[in-house]
PDB file of C-alpha atoms in Angstrom:
ATOM      1  CA  MET A   1      23.153  27.952 -58.011  1.00 64.00           C
ATOM      2  CA  GLU A   2      23.722  26.613 -54.518  1.00 82.00           C
ATOM      3  CA  ALA A   3      20.955  27.693 -52.140  1.00 89.00           C
ATOM      4  CA  THR A   4      21.641  29.302 -48.785  1.00 94.00           C
ATOM      5  CA  TYR A   5      19.813  27.747 -45.843  1.00 95.00           C
ATOM      6  CA  LEU A   6      18.125  30.305 -43.615  1.00 96.00           C
ATOM      7  CA  ILE A   7      17.496  28.774 -40.193  1.00 97.00           C
ATOM      8  CA  LEU A   8      15.486  30.908 -37.783  1.00 97.00           C
ATOM      9  CA  SER A   9      16.031  30.279 -34.097  1.00 96.00           C
ATOM     10  CA  GLY A  10      16.121  32.458 -31.002  1.00 93.00           C
ATOM     11  CA  THR A  11      13.674  32.671 -28.183  1.00 94.00           C
ATOM     12  CA  SER A  12      10.024  31.670 -28.147  1.00 91.00           C
ATOM     13  CA  LYS A  13       7.314  34.371 -28.160  1.00 92.00           C
ATOM     14  CA  ALA A  14       9.474  36.565 -30.398  1.00 93.00           C
ATOM     15  CA  ALA A  15       7.344  36.589 -33.580  1.00 93.00           C
ATOM     16  CA  THR A  16       9.292  33.849 -35.332  1.00 94.00           C
ATOM     17  CA  THR A  17       6.076  32.761 -37.083  1.00 92.00           C
ATOM     18  CA  SER A  18       5.526  36.247 -38.485  1.00 93.00           C
ATOM     19  CA  VAL A  19       9.102  36.518 -39.764  1.00 96.00           C
ATOM     20  CA  PHE A  20       8.844  33.046 -41.295  1.00 95.00           C
ATOM     21  CA  ASN A  21       5.658  33.961 -43.150  1.00 93.00           C
ATOM     22  CA  TYR A  22       7.038  37.276 -44.401  1.00 95.00           C
ATOM     23  CA  LEU A  23      10.145  35.591 -45.769  1.00 96.00           C
ATOM     24  CA  ALA A  24       8.185  32.663 -47.205  1.00 93.00           C
ATOM     25  CA  ASP A  25       6.315  35.104 -49.452  1.00 94.00           C
ATOM     26  CA  HIS A  26       9.556  36.283 -51.070  1.00 95.00           C
ATOM     27  CA  PRO A  27       9.951  34.830 -54.592  1.00 93.00           C
ATOM     28  CA  ASN A  28      13.574  33.874 -53.911  1.00 93.00           C
ATOM     29  CA  VAL A  29      12.737  31.844 -50.800  1.00 94.00           C
ATOM     30  CA  CYS A  30      11.588  28.224 -50.602  1.00 93.00           C
ATOM     31  CA  GLN A  31      10.103  27.644 -47.150  1.00 92.00           C
ATOM     32  CA  SER A  32       9.916  24.278 -45.407  1.00 92.00           C
ATOM     33  CA  ASN A  33       6.481  22.680 -45.728  1.00 87.00           C
ATOM     34  CA  ILE A  34       6.319  22.725 -41.911  1.00 87.00           C
ATOM     35  CA  LYS A  35       7.461  25.947 -40.264  1.00 89.00           C
ATOM     36  CA  GLN A  36       8.948  24.311 -37.159  1.00 92.00           C
ATOM     37  CA  THR A  37      10.640  21.153 -38.399  1.00 93.00           C
ATOM     38  CA  ASN A  38      12.544  20.406 -35.141  1.00 94.00           C
ATOM     39  CA  TYR A  39      14.955  18.544 -37.416  1.00 95.00           C
ATOM     40  CA  PHE A  40      18.155  19.444 -35.552  1.00 96.00           C
ATOM     41  CA  LEU A  41      16.650  18.748 -32.110  1.00 95.00           C
ATOM     42  CA  ASP A  42      17.717  15.491 -30.483  1.00 93.00           C
ATOM     43  CA  ALA A  43      15.099  12.875 -29.636  1.00 91.00           C
ATOM     44  CA  GLU A  44      15.345  13.457 -25.877  1.00 91.00           C
ATOM     45  CA  THR A  45      14.618  17.186 -26.173  1.00 92.00           C
ATOM     46  CA  GLN A  46      11.720  16.513 -28.521  1.00 91.00           C
ATOM     47  CA  SER A  47      10.279  13.986 -26.078  1.00 89.00           C
ATOM     48  CA  LEU A  48      10.624  16.294 -23.062  1.00 89.00           C
ATOM     49  CA  LEU A  49       8.933  19.204 -24.828  1.00 88.00           C
ATOM     50  CA  GLY A  50       6.296  17.169 -26.649  1.00 85.00           C
ATOM     51  CA  LEU A  51       7.801  17.953 -30.062  1.00 87.00           C
ATOM     52  CA  HIS A  52       8.640  15.761 -33.029  1.00 86.00           C
ATOM     53  CA  SER A  53      10.366  15.847 -36.377  1.00 88.00           C
ATOM     54  CA  THR A  54       8.490  14.350 -39.322  1.00 86.00           C
ATOM     55  CA  HIS A  55      11.775  13.183 -40.844  1.00 88.00           C
ATOM     56  CA  PRO A  56      14.463  11.837 -38.480  1.00 88.00           C
ATOM     57  CA  TYR A  57      17.851  13.496 -38.307  1.00 92.00           C
ATOM     58  CA  THR A  58      20.660  11.831 -40.269  1.00 89.00           C
ATOM     59  CA  ASP A  59      24.354  12.713 -40.351  1.00 84.00           C
ATOM     60  CA  ASP A  60      24.317  13.071 -44.121  1.00 81.00           C
ATOM     61  CA  MET A  61      21.467  15.634 -43.822  1.00 79.00           C
ATOM     62  CA  GLY A  62      19.573  13.899 -46.617  1.00 81.00           C
ATOM     63  CA  ASN A  63      16.285  13.851 -44.752  1.00 88.00           C
ATOM     64  CA  PHE A  64      16.363  17.620 -44.288  1.00 92.00           C
ATOM     65  CA  GLU A  65      15.704  18.095 -48.000  1.00 89.00           C
ATOM     66  CA  ASN A  66      12.365  16.292 -47.593  1.00 88.00           C
ATOM     67  CA  TYR A  67      10.995  19.447 -45.987  1.00 89.00           C
ATOM     68  CA  PHE A  68      11.485  21.477 -49.164  1.00 88.00           C
ATOM     69  CA  SER A  69       9.043  20.461 -51.859  1.00 75.00           C
ATOM     70  CA  SER A  70       9.621  23.256 -54.369  1.00 61.00           C
ATOM     71  CA  GLN A  71      11.519  22.215 -57.488  1.00 57.00           C
ATOM     72  CA  THR A  72      12.423  25.771 -58.488  1.00 60.00           C
ATOM     73  CA  ALA A  73      15.921  27.107 -57.898  1.00 64.00           C
ATOM     74  CA  GLN A  74      15.230  29.618 -55.153  1.00 71.00           C
ATOM     75  CA  GLN A  75      18.139  31.493 -53.644  1.00 88.00           C
ATOM     76  CA  PHE A  76      17.264  30.542 -50.049  1.00 94.00           C
ATOM     77  CA  LYS A  77      15.697  27.614 -48.203  1.00 95.00           C
ATOM     78  CA  LEU A  78      13.964  28.598 -44.981  1.00 96.00           C
ATOM     79  CA  GLU A  79      12.918  26.862 -41.765  1.00 96.00           C
ATOM     80  CA  ALA A  80      12.272  28.085 -38.203  1.00 96.00           C
ATOM     81  CA  THR A  81      12.635  26.245 -34.890  1.00 96.00           C
ATOM     82  CA  PRO A  82      13.173  28.550 -31.873  1.00 94.00           C
ATOM     83  CA  ASP A  83      14.219  25.693 -29.562  1.00 95.00           C
ATOM     84  CA  TYR A  84      17.517  25.181 -31.403  1.00 96.00           C
ATOM     85  CA  MET A  85      19.029  28.002 -29.341  1.00 96.00           C
ATOM     86  CA  TYR A  86      18.457  26.107 -26.106  1.00 95.00           C
ATOM     87  CA  SER A  87      19.813  22.718 -27.206  1.00 94.00           C
ATOM     88  CA  ASN A  88      23.503  21.769 -26.993  1.00 92.00           C
ATOM     89  CA  GLU A  89      22.935  18.891 -29.400  1.00 95.00           C
ATOM     90  CA  SER A  90      21.324  21.251 -31.914  1.00 95.00           C
ATOM     91  CA  ALA A  91      24.404  23.471 -31.794  1.00 95.00           C
ATOM     92  CA  ILE A  92      26.588  20.482 -32.623  1.00 95.00           C
ATOM     93  CA  ARG A  93      24.331  19.373 -35.459  1.00 95.00           C
ATOM     94  CA  LEU A  94      23.987  22.867 -36.910  1.00 96.00           C
ATOM     95  CA  LYS A  95      27.746  23.340 -36.739  1.00 95.00           C
ATOM     96  CA  ALA A  96      28.193  20.178 -38.808  1.00 94.00           C
ATOM     97  CA  PHE A  97      25.503  21.338 -41.224  1.00 94.00           C
ATOM     98  CA  SER A  98      26.969  24.821 -41.685  1.00 94.00           C
ATOM     99  CA  SER A  99      30.395  23.341 -42.430  1.00 93.00           C
ATOM    100  CA  LYS A 100      28.936  21.562 -45.481  1.00 92.00           C
ATOM    101  CA  TYR A 101      26.198  23.903 -46.710  1.00 93.00           C
ATOM    102  CA  LYS A 102      25.856  27.641 -47.165  1.00 94.00           C
ATOM    103  CA  SER A 103      23.913  28.734 -44.099  1.00 95.00           C
ATOM    104  CA  LYS A 104      22.671  31.684 -42.091  1.00 96.00           C
ATOM    105  CA  LEU A 105      21.651  31.012 -38.495  1.00 97.00           C
ATOM    106  CA  VAL A 106      19.359  33.787 -37.275  1.00 97.00           C
ATOM    107  CA  PHE A 107      18.453  34.399 -33.635  1.00 98.00           C
ATOM    108  CA  ILE A 108      15.503  36.620 -32.736  1.00 97.00           C
ATOM    109  CA  LEU A 109      15.516  37.893 -29.142  1.00 98.00           C
ATOM    110  CA  ARG A 110      12.908  39.694 -27.066  1.00 97.00           C
ATOM    111  CA  ASP A 111      13.215  41.782 -23.916  1.00 98.00           C
ATOM    112  CA  PRO A 112      13.185  38.996 -21.308  1.00 97.00           C
ATOM    113  CA  VAL A 113      10.740  40.850 -19.041  1.00 97.00           C
ATOM    114  CA  SER A 114       8.260  41.385 -21.872  1.00 95.00           C
ATOM    115  CA  ARG A 115       8.724  37.784 -22.954  1.00 96.00           C
ATOM    116  CA  PHE A 116       8.087  36.518 -19.416  1.00 96.00           C
ATOM    117  CA  LYS A 117       4.782  38.439 -19.354  1.00 94.00           C
ATOM    118  CA  SER A 118       3.846  36.895 -22.709  1.00 92.00           C
ATOM    119  CA  TRP A 119       4.570  33.394 -21.408  1.00 93.00           C
ATOM    120  CA  TYR A 120       2.219  34.058 -18.488  1.00 92.00           C
ATOM    121  CA  ASN A 121      -0.646  34.518 -20.939  1.00 88.00           C
ATOM    122  CA  PHE A 122       0.497  31.845 -23.372  1.00 87.00           C
ATOM    123  CA  GLY A 123       0.840  29.250 -20.614  1.00 87.00           C
ATOM    124  CA  LYS A 124      -2.797  29.780 -19.728  1.00 85.00           C
ATOM    125  CA  GLN A 125      -3.834  29.643 -23.385  1.00 80.00           C
ATOM    126  CA  GLN A 126      -2.151  26.263 -23.767  1.00 76.00           C
ATOM    127  CA  GLY A 127      -3.518  24.912 -20.498  1.00 78.00           C
ATOM    128  CA  ASP A 128      -0.047  24.648 -18.938  1.00 82.00           C
ATOM    129  CA  LEU A 129      -1.042  27.062 -16.185  1.00 88.00           C
ATOM    130  CA  PRO A 130      -4.314  27.054 -14.230  1.00 88.00           C
ATOM    131  CA  GLU A 131      -6.505  30.024 -15.118  1.00 84.00           C
ATOM    132  CA  THR A 132      -6.388  31.151 -11.483  1.00 89.00           C
ATOM    133  CA  THR A 133      -2.571  31.456 -11.445  1.00 92.00           C
ATOM    134  CA  SER A 134      -1.529  34.974 -10.501  1.00 92.00           C
ATOM    135  CA  PHE A 135       1.480  36.679 -12.033  1.00 94.00           C
ATOM    136  CA  GLN A 136       3.193  36.552  -8.646  1.00 95.00           C
ATOM    137  CA  GLU A 137       2.600  32.800  -8.413  1.00 95.00           C
ATOM    138  CA  PHE A 138       3.866  32.269 -11.948  1.00 95.00           C
ATOM    139  CA  TYR A 139       7.007  34.252 -11.204  1.00 96.00           C
ATOM    140  CA  GLU A 140       7.769  32.300  -8.049  1.00 96.00           C
ATOM    141  CA  ARG A 141       7.085  28.904  -9.628  1.00 96.00           C
ATOM    142  CA  SER A 142       9.088  29.658 -12.758  1.00 97.00           C
ATOM    143  CA  LYS A 143      12.055  31.134 -10.903  1.00 97.00           C
ATOM    144  CA  ASN A 144      12.276  28.045  -8.684  1.00 96.00           C
ATOM    145  CA  TYR A 145      11.619  25.499 -11.446  1.00 96.00           C
ATOM    146  CA  LYS A 146      14.542  23.146 -12.037  1.00 92.00           C
ATOM    147  CA  GLY A 147      12.951  20.825 -14.596  1.00 91.00           C
ATOM    148  CA  ASN A 148      13.207  20.798 -18.380  1.00 89.00           C
ATOM    149  CA  SER A 149       9.815  19.599 -19.584  1.00 88.00           C
ATOM    150  CA  SER A 150       7.517  22.599 -19.000  1.00 90.00           C
ATOM    151  CA  PRO A 151       8.178  25.477 -21.419  1.00 91.00           C
ATOM    152  CA  SER A 152       5.911  27.758 -19.356  1.00 92.00           C
ATOM    153  CA  LEU A 153       7.774  27.157 -16.111  1.00 94.00           C
ATOM    154  CA  MET A 154      11.112  27.333 -17.937  1.00 95.00           C
ATOM    155  CA  ALA A 155      10.242  30.897 -19.002  1.00 96.00           C
ATOM    156  CA  PHE A 156      12.393  32.541 -16.337  1.00 97.00           C
ATOM    157  CA  ASP A 157      15.551  30.548 -17.019  1.00 97.00           C
ATOM    158  CA  THR A 158      15.244  30.658 -20.810  1.00 96.00           C
ATOM    159  CA  GLY A 159      15.226  34.456 -20.656  1.00 97.00           C
ATOM    160  CA  PHE A 160      18.979  34.392 -19.927  1.00 98.00           C
ATOM    161  CA  TYR A 161      19.857  34.241 -23.604  1.00 97.00           C
ATOM    162  CA  SER A 162      23.587  34.854 -23.369  1.00 97.00           C
ATOM    163  CA  LYS A 163      24.348  31.527 -21.707  1.00 96.00           C
ATOM    164  CA  TYR A 164      22.594  29.709 -24.550  1.00 96.00           C
ATOM    165  CA  LEU A 165      24.085  31.862 -27.288  1.00 96.00           C
ATOM    166  CA  GLU A 166      27.602  31.380 -25.944  1.00 95.00           C
ATOM    167  CA  LYS A 167      28.115  27.982 -27.570  1.00 94.00           C
ATOM    168  CA  PHE A 168      27.047  29.329 -30.974  1.00 96.00           C
ATOM    169  CA  LEU A 169      29.148  32.487 -30.767  1.00 95.00           C
ATOM    170  CA  LYS A 170      32.236  30.491 -29.787  1.00 93.00           C
ATOM    171  CA  GLU A 171      31.948  27.651 -32.278  1.00 91.00           C
ATOM    172  CA  PHE A 172      30.415  29.220 -35.408  1.00 95.00           C
ATOM    173  CA  ASP A 173      32.027  31.484 -37.972  1.00 92.00           C
ATOM    174  CA  PRO A 174      30.869  35.056 -37.193  1.00 91.00           C
ATOM    175  CA  GLU A 175      29.479  35.615 -40.701  1.00 93.00           C
ATOM    176  CA  ILE A 176      27.017  32.738 -40.266  1.00 95.00           C
ATOM    177  CA  ILE A 177      25.203  34.206 -37.244  1.00 97.00           C
ATOM    178  CA  GLU A 178      22.813  37.167 -37.238  1.00 97.00           C
ATOM    179  CA  ILE A 179      20.904  38.489 -34.204  1.00 97.00           C
ATOM    180  CA  PHE A 180      17.684  40.511 -34.452  1.00 98.00           C
ATOM    181  CA  PHE A 181      15.169  41.889 -31.970  1.00 98.00           C
ATOM    182  CA  TYR A 182      11.433  41.398 -31.624  1.00 97.00           C
ATOM    183  CA  GLU A 183      10.946  45.024 -30.566  1.00 97.00           C
ATOM    184  CA  ASP A 184      12.422  46.297 -33.854  1.00 96.00           C
ATOM    185  CA  LEU A 185       9.984  44.087 -35.751  1.00 96.00           C
ATOM    186  CA  ILE A 186       6.973  45.311 -33.786  1.00 94.00           C
ATOM    187  CA  SER A 187       7.896  48.982 -34.065  1.00 95.00           C
ATOM    188  CA  ASN A 188       8.590  48.916 -37.811  1.00 95.00           C
ATOM    189  CA  PRO A 189       8.058  45.605 -39.678  1.00 95.00           C
ATOM    190  CA  SER A 190       9.121  47.051 -43.021  1.00 96.00           C
ATOM    191  CA  SER A 191      12.402  48.419 -41.710  1.00 97.00           C
ATOM    192  CA  PHE A 192      13.067  45.188 -39.807  1.00 97.00           C
ATOM    193  CA  ILE A 193      12.523  42.859 -42.762  1.00 97.00           C
ATOM    194  CA  LYS A 194      14.499  45.039 -45.167  1.00 97.00           C
ATOM    195  CA  ASP A 195      17.430  45.150 -42.763  1.00 97.00           C
ATOM    196  CA  PHE A 196      17.080  41.384 -42.380  1.00 97.00           C
ATOM    197  CA  CYS A 197      17.231  40.947 -46.165  1.00 96.00           C
ATOM    198  CA  LYS A 198      20.313  43.118 -46.527  1.00 96.00           C
ATOM    199  CA  ARG A 199      22.159  41.274 -43.792  1.00 96.00           C
ATOM    200  CA  VAL A 200      21.465  37.802 -45.186  1.00 95.00           C
ATOM    201  CA  GLY A 201      21.825  38.738 -48.859  1.00 93.00           C
ATOM    202  CA  LEU A 202      18.181  38.739 -50.002  1.00 94.00           C
ATOM    203  CA  ASP A 203      16.703  41.431 -52.276  1.00 95.00           C
ATOM    204  CA  PRO A 204      14.671  43.745 -49.960  1.00 96.00           C
ATOM    205  CA  SER A 205      12.737  45.526 -52.739  1.00 96.00           C
ATOM    206  CA  TYR A 206      10.000  42.864 -52.682  1.00 96.00           C
ATOM    207  CA  TYR A 207       8.739  44.377 -49.419  1.00 96.00           C
ATOM    208  CA  ASN A 208       8.299  47.942 -50.699  1.00 96.00           C
ATOM    209  CA  GLU A 209       4.513  47.503 -50.928  1.00 92.00           C
ATOM    210  CA  TYR A 210       4.142  44.470 -48.666  1.00 94.00           C
ATOM    211  CA  ASP A 211       1.221  44.036 -46.233  1.00 90.00           C
ATOM    212  CA  PHE A 212       2.720  43.004 -42.891  1.00 91.00           C
ATOM    213  CA  GLN A 213       0.226  40.926 -40.929  1.00 84.00           C
ATOM    214  CA  HIS A 214       0.604  39.678 -37.361  1.00 75.00           C
ATOM    215  CA  PHE A 215       0.658  35.886 -37.053  1.00 68.00           C
ATOM    216  CA  ASN A 216       0.226  33.549 -34.081  1.00 61.00           C
ATOM    217  CA  LYS A 217      -1.161  36.052 -31.579  1.00 56.00           C
ATOM    218  CA  THR A 218      -1.675  34.862 -28.020  1.00 53.00           C
ATOM    219  CA  VAL A 219      -5.414  34.472 -27.462  1.00 48.00           C
ATOM    220  CA  LYS A 220      -7.776  33.134 -24.816  1.00 54.00           C
ATOM    221  CA  THR A 221      -9.209  29.665 -25.400  1.00 57.00           C
ATOM    222  CA  ARG A 222     -12.858  29.045 -24.587  1.00 60.00           C
ATOM    223  CA  SER A 223     -12.503  25.306 -24.005  1.00 64.00           C
ATOM    224  CA  LYS A 224      -9.302  23.738 -22.674  1.00 63.00           C
ATOM    225  CA  SER A 225     -10.539  20.282 -23.724  1.00 70.00           C
ATOM    226  CA  LEU A 226     -11.117  21.404 -27.310  1.00 71.00           C
ATOM    227  CA  ASN A 227      -7.711  23.099 -27.303  1.00 65.00           C
ATOM    228  CA  ALA A 228      -6.054  19.861 -26.171  1.00 66.00           C
ATOM    229  CA  LEU A 229      -7.936  17.896 -28.829  1.00 70.00           C
ATOM    230  CA  TYR A 230      -6.973  20.367 -31.552  1.00 64.00           C
ATOM    231  CA  ASN A 231      -3.293  20.317 -30.527  1.00 65.00           C
ATOM    232  CA  ALA A 232      -3.281  16.515 -30.452  1.00 68.00           C
ATOM    233  CA  PHE A 233      -4.850  16.251 -33.908  1.00 65.00           C
ATOM    234  CA  ARG A 234      -2.560  18.959 -35.265  1.00 64.00           C
ATOM    235  CA  SER A 235       0.473  17.046 -33.972  1.00 67.00           C
ATOM    236  CA  PHE A 236      -0.903  13.870 -35.538  1.00 66.00           C
ATOM    237  CA  TYR A 237      -1.366  15.224 -39.042  1.00 59.00           C
ATOM    238  CA  ILE A 238       1.977  17.056 -38.999  1.00 62.00           C
ATOM    239  CA  LYS A 239       3.765  13.925 -37.803  1.00 65.00           C
ATOM    240  CA  TYR A 240       2.106  11.394 -40.084  1.00 65.00           C
ATOM    241  CA  LEU A 241       0.698  13.269 -43.095  1.00 63.00           C
ATOM    242  CA  PHE A 242       3.479  15.664 -44.099  1.00 64.00           C
ATOM    243  CA  LYS A 243       5.403  12.992 -45.979  1.00 65.00           C
ATOM    244  CA  GLY A 244       5.529  12.690 -49.743  1.00 64.00           C
ATOM    245  CA  LYS A 245       3.782  14.994 -52.210  1.00 64.00           C
ATOM    246  CA  LEU A 246       0.298  13.620 -51.523  1.00 61.00           C
ATOM    247  CA  GLY A 247       0.732  13.670 -47.742  1.00 64.00           C
ATOM    248  CA  ILE A 248       1.996  17.242 -47.783  1.00 62.00           C
ATOM    249  CA  LYS A 249      -0.912  18.303 -49.993  1.00 64.00           C
ATOM    250  CA  VAL A 250      -3.483  16.630 -47.731  1.00 61.00           C
ATOM    251  CA  GLY A 251      -1.813  18.030 -44.617  1.00 62.00           C
ATOM    252  CA  GLN A 252      -1.791  21.563 -46.030  1.00 63.00           C
ATOM    253  CA  ILE A 253      -5.475  21.293 -46.973  1.00 64.00           C
ATOM    254  CA  LEU A 254      -6.367  20.080 -43.469  1.00 63.00           C
ATOM    255  CA  LYS A 255      -4.348  22.891 -41.950  1.00 66.00           C
ATOM    256  CA  SER A 256      -5.993  25.526 -44.145  1.00 68.00           C
ATOM    257  CA  ILE A 257      -9.444  24.282 -43.100  1.00 72.00           C
ATOM    258  CA  LEU A 258      -8.979  23.310 -39.463  1.00 69.00           C
ATOM    259  CA  SER A 259      -6.835  26.192 -38.214  1.00 68.00           C
ATOM    260  CA  PRO A 260      -9.251  29.009 -39.205  1.00 69.00           C
ATOM    261  CA  LEU A 261     -12.224  26.943 -37.996  1.00 71.00           C
ATOM    262  CA  TYR A 262     -10.583  26.323 -34.638  1.00 61.00           C
ATOM    263  CA  GLN A 263      -9.637  29.982 -34.275  1.00 66.00           C
ATOM    264  CA  LYS A 264     -13.235  30.973 -34.925  1.00 66.00           C
ATOM    265  CA  LEU A 265     -14.842  28.411 -32.613  1.00 64.00           C
ATOM    266  CA  ASN A 266     -12.470  28.270 -29.669  1.00 65.00           C
ATOM    267  CA  THR A 267     -10.535  31.509 -29.346  1.00 61.00           C
ATOM    268  CA  GLN A 268     -11.338  35.022 -28.293  1.00 58.00           C
ATOM    269  CA  LYS A 269      -9.440  38.217 -27.690  1.00 61.00           C
ATOM    270  CA  LEU A 270      -7.217  38.003 -24.655  1.00 53.00           C
ATOM    271  CA  ALA A 271      -8.419  40.186 -21.799  1.00 54.00           C
ATOM    272  CA  SER A 272      -5.746  42.201 -20.050  1.00 56.00           C
ATOM    273  CA  LYS A 273      -4.497  40.539 -16.890  1.00 61.00           C
ATOM    274  CA  SER A 274      -3.456  42.195 -13.672  1.00 67.00           C
ATOM    275  CA  ILE A 275       0.335  42.316 -13.655  1.00 84.00           C
ATOM    276  CA  ASN A 276       1.989  42.928 -10.307  1.00 84.00           C
ATOM    277  CA  ASP A 277       4.273  45.972 -10.638  1.00 90.00           C
ATOM    278  CA  ASP A 278       6.459  44.711  -7.803  1.00 93.00           C
ATOM    279  CA  VAL A 279       7.097  41.512  -9.751  1.00 95.00           C
ATOM    280  CA  LEU A 280       7.940  43.508 -12.876  1.00 95.00           C
ATOM    281  CA  PHE A 281      10.391  45.573 -10.840  1.00 96.00           C
ATOM    282  CA  GLN A 282      12.002  42.399  -9.527  1.00 97.00           C
ATOM    283  CA  LEU A 283      12.184  40.923 -13.036  1.00 97.00           C
ATOM    284  CA  GLU A 284      13.987  44.026 -14.237  1.00 97.00           C
ATOM    285  CA  LYS A 285      16.528  43.490 -11.466  1.00 97.00           C
ATOM    286  CA  ASP A 286      16.809  39.782 -12.288  1.00 98.00           C
ATOM    287  CA  TYR A 287      17.553  40.454 -15.946  1.00 98.00           C
ATOM    288  CA  LYS A 288      19.577  43.671 -15.616  1.00 97.00           C
ATOM    289  CA  GLN A 289      22.948  41.989 -16.024  1.00 97.00           C
ATOM    290  CA  GLU A 290      21.628  39.736 -18.801  1.00 97.00           C
ATOM    291  CA  LYS A 291      20.477  42.736 -20.804  1.00 97.00           C
ATOM    292  CA  GLN A 292      23.939  44.248 -20.409  1.00 96.00           C
ATOM    293  CA  GLN A 293      25.544  41.035 -21.652  1.00 96.00           C
ATOM    294  CA  ILE A 294      23.348  41.011 -24.760  1.00 97.00           C
ATOM    295  CA  LEU A 295      24.276  44.652 -25.353  1.00 96.00           C
ATOM    296  CA  GLU A 296      27.941  43.682 -25.223  1.00 95.00           C
ATOM    297  CA  ILE A 297      27.353  40.872 -27.702  1.00 94.00           C
ATOM    298  CA  THR A 298      25.315  42.868 -30.219  1.00 94.00           C
ATOM    299  CA  SER A 299      26.596  46.456 -29.678  1.00 91.00           C
ATOM    300  CA  LYS A 300      23.000  47.743 -29.453  1.00 91.00           C
ATOM    301  CA  THR A 301      19.596  46.606 -28.259  1.00 94.00           C
ATOM    302  CA  PRO A 302      16.138  48.243 -28.277  1.00 95.00           C
ATOM    303  CA  TRP A 303      15.730  47.435 -24.567  1.00 94.00           C
ATOM    304  CA  ASN A 304      15.685  50.292 -22.080  1.00 76.00           C
TER     305      ASN A 304
END
């Protein structure tokens, strides 16, 4: 039986990690051994954003199979890289891929105002923003940012989803693309994942008694230096160890040990930050037309 490739994209800070983990538990899904493979991202985009793909992209797609180590005949093969939505080259590569292989390209979107607030906290967690940065300052810097190498400062522009989705909606067969919303997941994970399964052709009954956990929460880091060291080492072992059966095994063992240890030693619950209501009001105005455009594309959204 030919497997269907499930490729999760969409915006960042929209619970892609949680959806990936829920789906990876399904017995008919073989997940990639690295959640975010970046495989269809071009080298320039990877370099600008500090990303990398363990296996380089090839036109024959042969290297993509190296991410799937299971030898069983699962119905779906799953990977998740949010940045695909923002890359023109990724759209071209995914179009070529979907013309040869059964595929579902899934975009998960989040209310752009809520997402912008999340990036304010996440930017500080990652050390991209100084701890003293106010929400007003972040808004002004991000709105005026014209670069393409700081995901935190790109948060304002990347909230205009429709201009990035346009190339996919124009070029891809409609039955290949599915769009979901973060807010539906948060409000009712069970309903969200069962609807997801029905729309992509996966048996939803597995999730009748499923325990939906929340993955990859934004937290406060105690030491920025330790955070930088952890991220550098994490990038190293993903880049160089997740190759071959032994490398994947060693990498997964390191991940299972280091990630919980790091979370325990260097993270704490994120304290609520003062959010300027005037800025939120302005953001709502900034994104008003964008929300309407997404409504026109999808027929309904959970955004009010």
